[in-house]
Amino acid sequence: MGEAEEKQRRRLELEEALEIQSLRRIISAYLNYPDAAEEDVRRYERSYRKLPPAHKALLSHYPQKFQRLRRCISVNSHFIFSMLQAFEPPLDMSQDIDFSEYPHAECAQKDHLVSEGINACPCESGPVRITCSVSDQHGCVECSNQTCRSPALVHPKEEVDIENHHQSNTESHSTSMIHAKETSEYCGSPIADCNGNDPVTSSRQQWLDPSFQFNVPLVDVDKVRCIIRNIVRDWAAEGKKERDQCYKPILEELNILFPNRSKESSPACLVPGAGLGRLALEISCLGFISQGNEFSYYMMICSSFILNHSQTAGEWAIYPWIHSNCNSLSDSDQLRSISIPDIHPASAGISEGFSMCGGDFVEVYSDSSQVGAWDAVVTCFFIDTAHNIVEYIEIISKILKDGGVWINLGPLLYHFADMYGQEDEMSIELSLEDVKRVALHYGFEFEKERTIVTTYTTNPRSMMQNRYFAAFWTMRKKSAAVQQQVP
């Protein structure tokens, strides 16, 4: 093996080692949830004990509230552990990782840690190599070799308060399975791969073994709490109002723009930043070939569980609002349970061709195989997750067919805008006016535009309701011939 080949081999080995480390950290964040939540309750109890007796007497119900909180934490933990037990890692989590074998590994680890979320959105972390496909009752659906390729290790900005920030924004029971695998093609069968061979799966006992777990910063556990609130937005009846605000205008627009859909000529729609997968699923149910793209493994693990393993609607209960004592109208509001999912995903009527591709949008869809591959691109609370929003718009233009449409809804809360002290974190923060001007440069023309008022993962019973005045538009990509005529 030549020197260049050896360097390439070691580079790939280091990348995989970093990916395994990242996934272990994400798993550990989920596993540390109950202990971190219990510590919160203990902190509440310590503050209560400091009260003078007369004040304690006014709040005599508080000890009972603390015990109720513990029961809620236990229910959330049961959901989380069930989710982890169902998860099949795409990498060998039992590998011993010795970074001392790799030159410059310390710098790579630091770069990886920065991108992984010291100051990144609690809902997001770095992707590892993953390819997901969904097969419905009618057969197996595959991702192409190029579409679902290894993602770059790119991570977004952290959200301190999910009600003040948002993240960028998919997987079903028995006959509608998604499975993660490191190879580029995957048949969505729970029993065999596309060649009829038994799938290679990791021992769940092995990668959940305490020897492979470690304590993580509390900011990582905050990402788990953020995921629990995102579940309400996508998969609970209580999230319907937000879904109607954000998803319904998009679905109505797709329905108008593509009136003559059929199984023989289904239009293809890409949903970057698909999050927990509800929007991509709803688009599939309209009769589109729908592919979600998501780089957050926190999201991917959760969406896979809901979509692959839900037996019935309302199967699980979670308590999403217990981690904040602020702005509650009553204890019963704070401690109320939410039933999930509100629908049974496998019975929702998804179309053949529904898939989820894991990885960074820029890395995956910059591939030459993606040029002109899509009839529609839908971005919902996504475009401001970019380091370079101009690059996002350029890629969206390239991957759309001539005459294809870009439907967008969201604000411009740039996720990397406040990455202080990190010199290499580029953040291009355009005004809406400049975003439009860049889109025109890349061959788009506006068909519709308006403002939609919406919330994002907001507790509907909270005293604080943050709203976005989100930009909603439909743009169409002009044909190459028309673009060349423009002076």
PDB file of C-alpha atoms in Angstrom, residues 299-432:
ATOM      1  CA  MET A 299     -33.700  12.987  15.889  1.00  0.00           C
ATOM      2  CA  MET A 300     -32.967   9.878  13.826  1.00  0.00           C
ATOM      3  CA  ILE A 301     -33.053   7.510  16.803  1.00  0.00           C
ATOM      4  CA  CYS A 302     -36.376   8.906  17.993  1.00  0.00           C
ATOM      5  CA  SER A 303     -38.099   9.111  14.602  1.00  0.00           C
ATOM      6  CA  SER A 304     -37.011   5.570  13.777  1.00  0.00           C
ATOM      7  CA  PHE A 305     -38.605   4.296  16.975  1.00  0.00           C
ATOM      8  CA  ILE A 306     -41.905   6.107  16.471  1.00  0.00           C
ATOM      9  CA  LEU A 307     -42.186   5.126  12.820  1.00  0.00           C
ATOM     10  CA  ASN A 308     -40.829   1.593  13.028  1.00  0.00           C
ATOM     11  CA  HIS A 309     -42.140   0.401  16.335  1.00  0.00           C
ATOM     12  CA  SER A 310     -45.463   2.108  17.026  1.00  0.00           C
ATOM     13  CA  GLN A 311     -48.115  -0.589  17.292  1.00  0.00           C
ATOM     14  CA  THR A 312     -51.115   1.704  17.738  1.00  0.00           C
ATOM     15  CA  ALA A 313     -51.991   5.383  18.015  1.00  0.00           C
ATOM     16  CA  GLY A 314     -51.621   6.700  21.561  1.00  0.00           C
ATOM     17  CA  GLU A 315     -49.359   3.830  22.559  1.00  0.00           C
ATOM     18  CA  TRP A 316     -46.977   5.888  24.684  1.00  0.00           C
ATOM     19  CA  ALA A 317     -47.337   8.621  27.290  1.00  0.00           C
ATOM     20  CA  ILE A 318     -44.713  11.286  27.856  1.00  0.00           C
ATOM     21  CA  TYR A 319     -44.490  14.335  30.100  1.00  0.00           C
ATOM     22  CA  PRO A 320     -42.828  16.996  27.937  1.00  0.00           C
ATOM     23  CA  TRP A 321     -43.302  20.069  30.142  1.00  0.00           C
ATOM     24  CA  ILE A 322     -41.909  18.883  33.482  1.00  0.00           C
ATOM     25  CA  HIS A 323     -38.435  20.324  33.013  1.00  0.00           C
ATOM     26  CA  SER A 324     -39.404  23.956  33.404  1.00  0.00           C
ATOM     27  CA  ASN A 325     -41.175  25.523  36.377  1.00  0.00           C
ATOM     28  CA  CYS A 326     -41.503  28.846  34.580  1.00  0.00           C
ATOM     29  CA  ASN A 327     -44.681  30.362  33.130  1.00  0.00           C
ATOM     30  CA  SER A 328     -46.969  27.548  34.312  1.00  0.00           C
ATOM     31  CA  LEU A 329     -50.600  28.406  34.919  1.00  0.00           C
ATOM     32  CA  SER A 330     -50.941  25.426  37.262  1.00  0.00           C
ATOM     33  CA  ASP A 331     -49.072  22.335  38.421  1.00  0.00           C
ATOM     34  CA  SER A 332     -51.579  20.181  36.568  1.00  0.00           C
ATOM     35  CA  ASP A 333     -50.671  21.948  33.312  1.00  0.00           C
ATOM     36  CA  GLN A 334     -46.990  21.378  33.908  1.00  0.00           C
ATOM     37  CA  LEU A 335     -47.460  17.735  34.904  1.00  0.00           C
ATOM     38  CA  ARG A 336     -49.957  16.738  32.237  1.00  0.00           C
ATOM     39  CA  SER A 337     -49.240  13.748  30.029  1.00  0.00           C
ATOM     40  CA  ILE A 338     -49.271  13.700  26.233  1.00  0.00           C
ATOM     41  CA  SER A 339     -50.216  10.580  24.249  1.00  0.00           C
ATOM     42  CA  ILE A 340     -48.088   9.661  21.240  1.00  0.00           C
ATOM     43  CA  PRO A 341     -48.253   9.026  18.389  1.00  0.00           C
ATOM     44  CA  ASP A 342     -51.514  10.673  17.415  1.00  0.00           C
ATOM     45  CA  ILE A 343     -51.680   8.419  14.341  1.00  0.00           C
ATOM     46  CA  HIS A 344     -50.350   4.960  13.590  1.00  0.00           C
ATOM     47  CA  PRO A 345     -47.642   5.744  11.027  1.00  0.00           C
ATOM     48  CA  ALA A 346     -47.878   2.416   9.204  1.00  0.00           C
ATOM     49  CA  SER A 347     -51.606   2.945   8.684  1.00  0.00           C
ATOM     50  CA  ALA A 348     -51.330   6.576   7.573  1.00  0.00           C
ATOM     51  CA  GLY A 349     -51.313   5.778   3.862  1.00  0.00           C
ATOM     52  CA  ILE A 350     -47.688   6.435   2.935  1.00  0.00           C
ATOM     53  CA  SER A 351     -46.750   6.067  -0.721  1.00  0.00           C
ATOM     54  CA  GLU A 352     -44.136   3.703  -2.048  1.00  0.00           C
ATOM     55  CA  GLY A 353     -40.848   5.569  -2.164  1.00  0.00           C
ATOM     56  CA  PHE A 354     -40.952   7.166   1.288  1.00  0.00           C
ATOM     57  CA  SER A 355     -37.398   7.273   2.656  1.00  0.00           C
ATOM     58  CA  MET A 356     -35.075   9.022   5.059  1.00  0.00           C
ATOM     59  CA  CYS A 357     -31.482   9.881   4.249  1.00  0.00           C
ATOM     60  CA  GLY A 358     -29.162  10.657   7.141  1.00  0.00           C
ATOM     61  CA  GLY A 359     -26.367  13.155   6.716  1.00  0.00           C
ATOM     62  CA  ASP A 360     -25.442  16.779   6.205  1.00  0.00           C
ATOM     63  CA  PHE A 361     -27.531  18.398   3.465  1.00  0.00           C
ATOM     64  CA  VAL A 362     -24.548  19.988   1.728  1.00  0.00           C
ATOM     65  CA  GLU A 363     -22.450  16.807   1.773  1.00  0.00           C
ATOM     66  CA  VAL A 364     -25.223  14.491   0.590  1.00  0.00           C
ATOM     67  CA  TYR A 365     -26.936  16.619  -2.043  1.00  0.00           C
ATOM     68  CA  SER A 366     -23.852  18.193  -3.588  1.00  0.00           C
ATOM     69  CA  ASP A 367     -23.272  14.857  -5.292  1.00  0.00           C
ATOM     70  CA  SER A 368     -23.510  14.935  -9.081  1.00  0.00           C
ATOM     71  CA  SER A 369     -26.190  12.228  -9.011  1.00  0.00           C
ATOM     72  CA  GLN A 370     -28.564  14.709  -7.385  1.00  0.00           C
ATOM     73  CA  VAL A 371     -28.484  17.295 -10.182  1.00  0.00           C
ATOM     74  CA  GLY A 372     -32.019  17.777 -11.513  1.00  0.00           C
ATOM     75  CA  ALA A 373     -33.312  14.852  -9.459  1.00  0.00           C
ATOM     76  CA  TRP A 374     -36.237  16.510  -7.646  1.00  0.00           C
ATOM     77  CA  ASP A 375     -39.582  17.969  -8.685  1.00  0.00           C
ATOM     78  CA  ALA A 376     -39.946  19.828  -5.392  1.00  0.00           C
ATOM     79  CA  VAL A 377     -37.837  20.815  -2.400  1.00  0.00           C
ATOM     80  CA  VAL A 378     -39.624  21.725   0.822  1.00  0.00           C
ATOM     81  CA  THR A 379     -37.736  23.585   3.554  1.00  0.00           C
ATOM     82  CA  CYS A 380     -39.505  24.194   6.855  1.00  0.00           C
ATOM     83  CA  PHE A 381     -37.517  25.966   9.598  1.00  0.00           C
ATOM     84  CA  PHE A 382     -34.366  24.867   7.796  1.00  0.00           C
ATOM     85  CA  ILE A 383     -32.526  27.387   5.650  1.00  0.00           C
ATOM     86  CA  ASP A 384     -31.137  29.332   8.625  1.00  0.00           C
ATOM     87  CA  THR A 385     -29.302  26.239   9.877  1.00  0.00           C
ATOM     88  CA  ALA A 386     -26.634  26.891   7.242  1.00  0.00           C
ATOM     89  CA  HIS A 387     -23.100  28.076   7.767  1.00  0.00           C
ATOM     90  CA  ASN A 388     -23.479  29.557   4.299  1.00  0.00           C
ATOM     91  CA  ILE A 389     -27.086  30.070   3.224  1.00  0.00           C
ATOM     92  CA  VAL A 390     -25.919  30.998  -0.293  1.00  0.00           C
ATOM     93  CA  GLU A 391     -24.583  27.448  -0.620  1.00  0.00           C
ATOM     94  CA  TYR A 392     -27.934  26.024   0.487  1.00  0.00           C
ATOM     95  CA  ILE A 393     -29.783  28.036  -2.170  1.00  0.00           C
ATOM     96  CA  GLU A 394     -27.259  27.065  -4.840  1.00  0.00           C
ATOM     97  CA  ILE A 395     -27.684  23.354  -4.033  1.00  0.00           C
ATOM     98  CA  ILE A 396     -31.488  23.611  -3.969  1.00  0.00           C
ATOM     99  CA  SER A 397     -31.343  25.157  -7.438  1.00  0.00           C
ATOM    100  CA  LYS A 398     -29.015  22.450  -8.749  1.00  0.00           C
ATOM    101  CA  ILE A 399     -31.023  19.489  -7.482  1.00  0.00           C
ATOM    102  CA  LEU A 400     -34.372  20.781  -8.783  1.00  0.00           C
ATOM    103  CA  LYS A 401     -35.512  19.892 -12.274  1.00  0.00           C
ATOM    104  CA  ASP A 402     -36.161  22.765 -14.658  1.00  0.00           C
ATOM    105  CA  GLY A 403     -39.592  24.023 -13.667  1.00  0.00           C
ATOM    106  CA  GLY A 404     -39.267  22.435 -10.225  1.00  0.00           C
ATOM    107  CA  VAL A 405     -40.575  24.270  -7.166  1.00  0.00           C
ATOM    108  CA  TRP A 406     -39.003  25.346  -3.894  1.00  0.00           C
ATOM    109  CA  ILE A 407     -41.495  25.830  -1.064  1.00  0.00           C
ATOM    110  CA  ASN A 408     -40.107  27.444   2.078  1.00  0.00           C
ATOM    111  CA  LEU A 409     -41.503  28.363   5.478  1.00  0.00           C
ATOM    112  CA  GLY A 410     -39.462  29.725   8.355  1.00  0.00           C
ATOM    113  CA  PRO A 411     -37.610  32.617   9.964  1.00  0.00           C
ATOM    114  CA  LEU A 412     -33.953  33.602   9.705  1.00  0.00           C
ATOM    115  CA  LEU A 413     -32.638  32.710  13.151  1.00  0.00           C
ATOM    116  CA  TYR A 414     -29.146  31.797  12.013  1.00  0.00           C
ATOM    117  CA  HIS A 415     -27.909  28.905  14.129  1.00  0.00           C
ATOM    118  CA  PHE A 416     -24.233  29.801  13.975  1.00  0.00           C
ATOM    119  CA  ALA A 417     -24.693  33.538  14.531  1.00  0.00           C
ATOM    120  CA  ASP A 418     -23.572  33.527  18.162  1.00  0.00           C
ATOM    121  CA  MET A 419     -20.627  31.136  18.060  1.00  0.00           C
ATOM    122  CA  TYR A 420     -18.315  33.433  19.955  1.00  0.00           C
ATOM    123  CA  GLY A 421     -14.654  32.549  20.287  1.00  0.00           C
ATOM    124  CA  GLN A 422     -14.644  29.917  17.556  1.00  0.00           C
ATOM    125  CA  GLU A 423     -12.714  31.459  14.717  1.00  0.00           C
ATOM    126  CA  ASP A 424     -13.459  28.728  12.195  1.00  0.00           C
ATOM    127  CA  GLU A 425     -17.255  28.782  12.590  1.00  0.00           C
ATOM    128  CA  MET A 426     -18.410  30.604   9.477  1.00  0.00           C
ATOM    129  CA  SER A 427     -21.879  32.157   9.605  1.00  0.00           C
ATOM    130  CA  ILE A 428     -23.362  34.105   6.703  1.00  0.00           C
ATOM    131  CA  GLU A 429     -26.448  35.919   8.002  1.00  0.00           C
ATOM    132  CA  LEU A 430     -28.449  37.446   5.173  1.00  0.00           C
ATOM    133  CA  SER A 431     -31.524  39.605   5.453  1.00  0.00           C
ATOM    134  CA  LEU A 432     -34.686  38.263   3.849  1.00  0.00           C
TER     135      LEU A 432
END
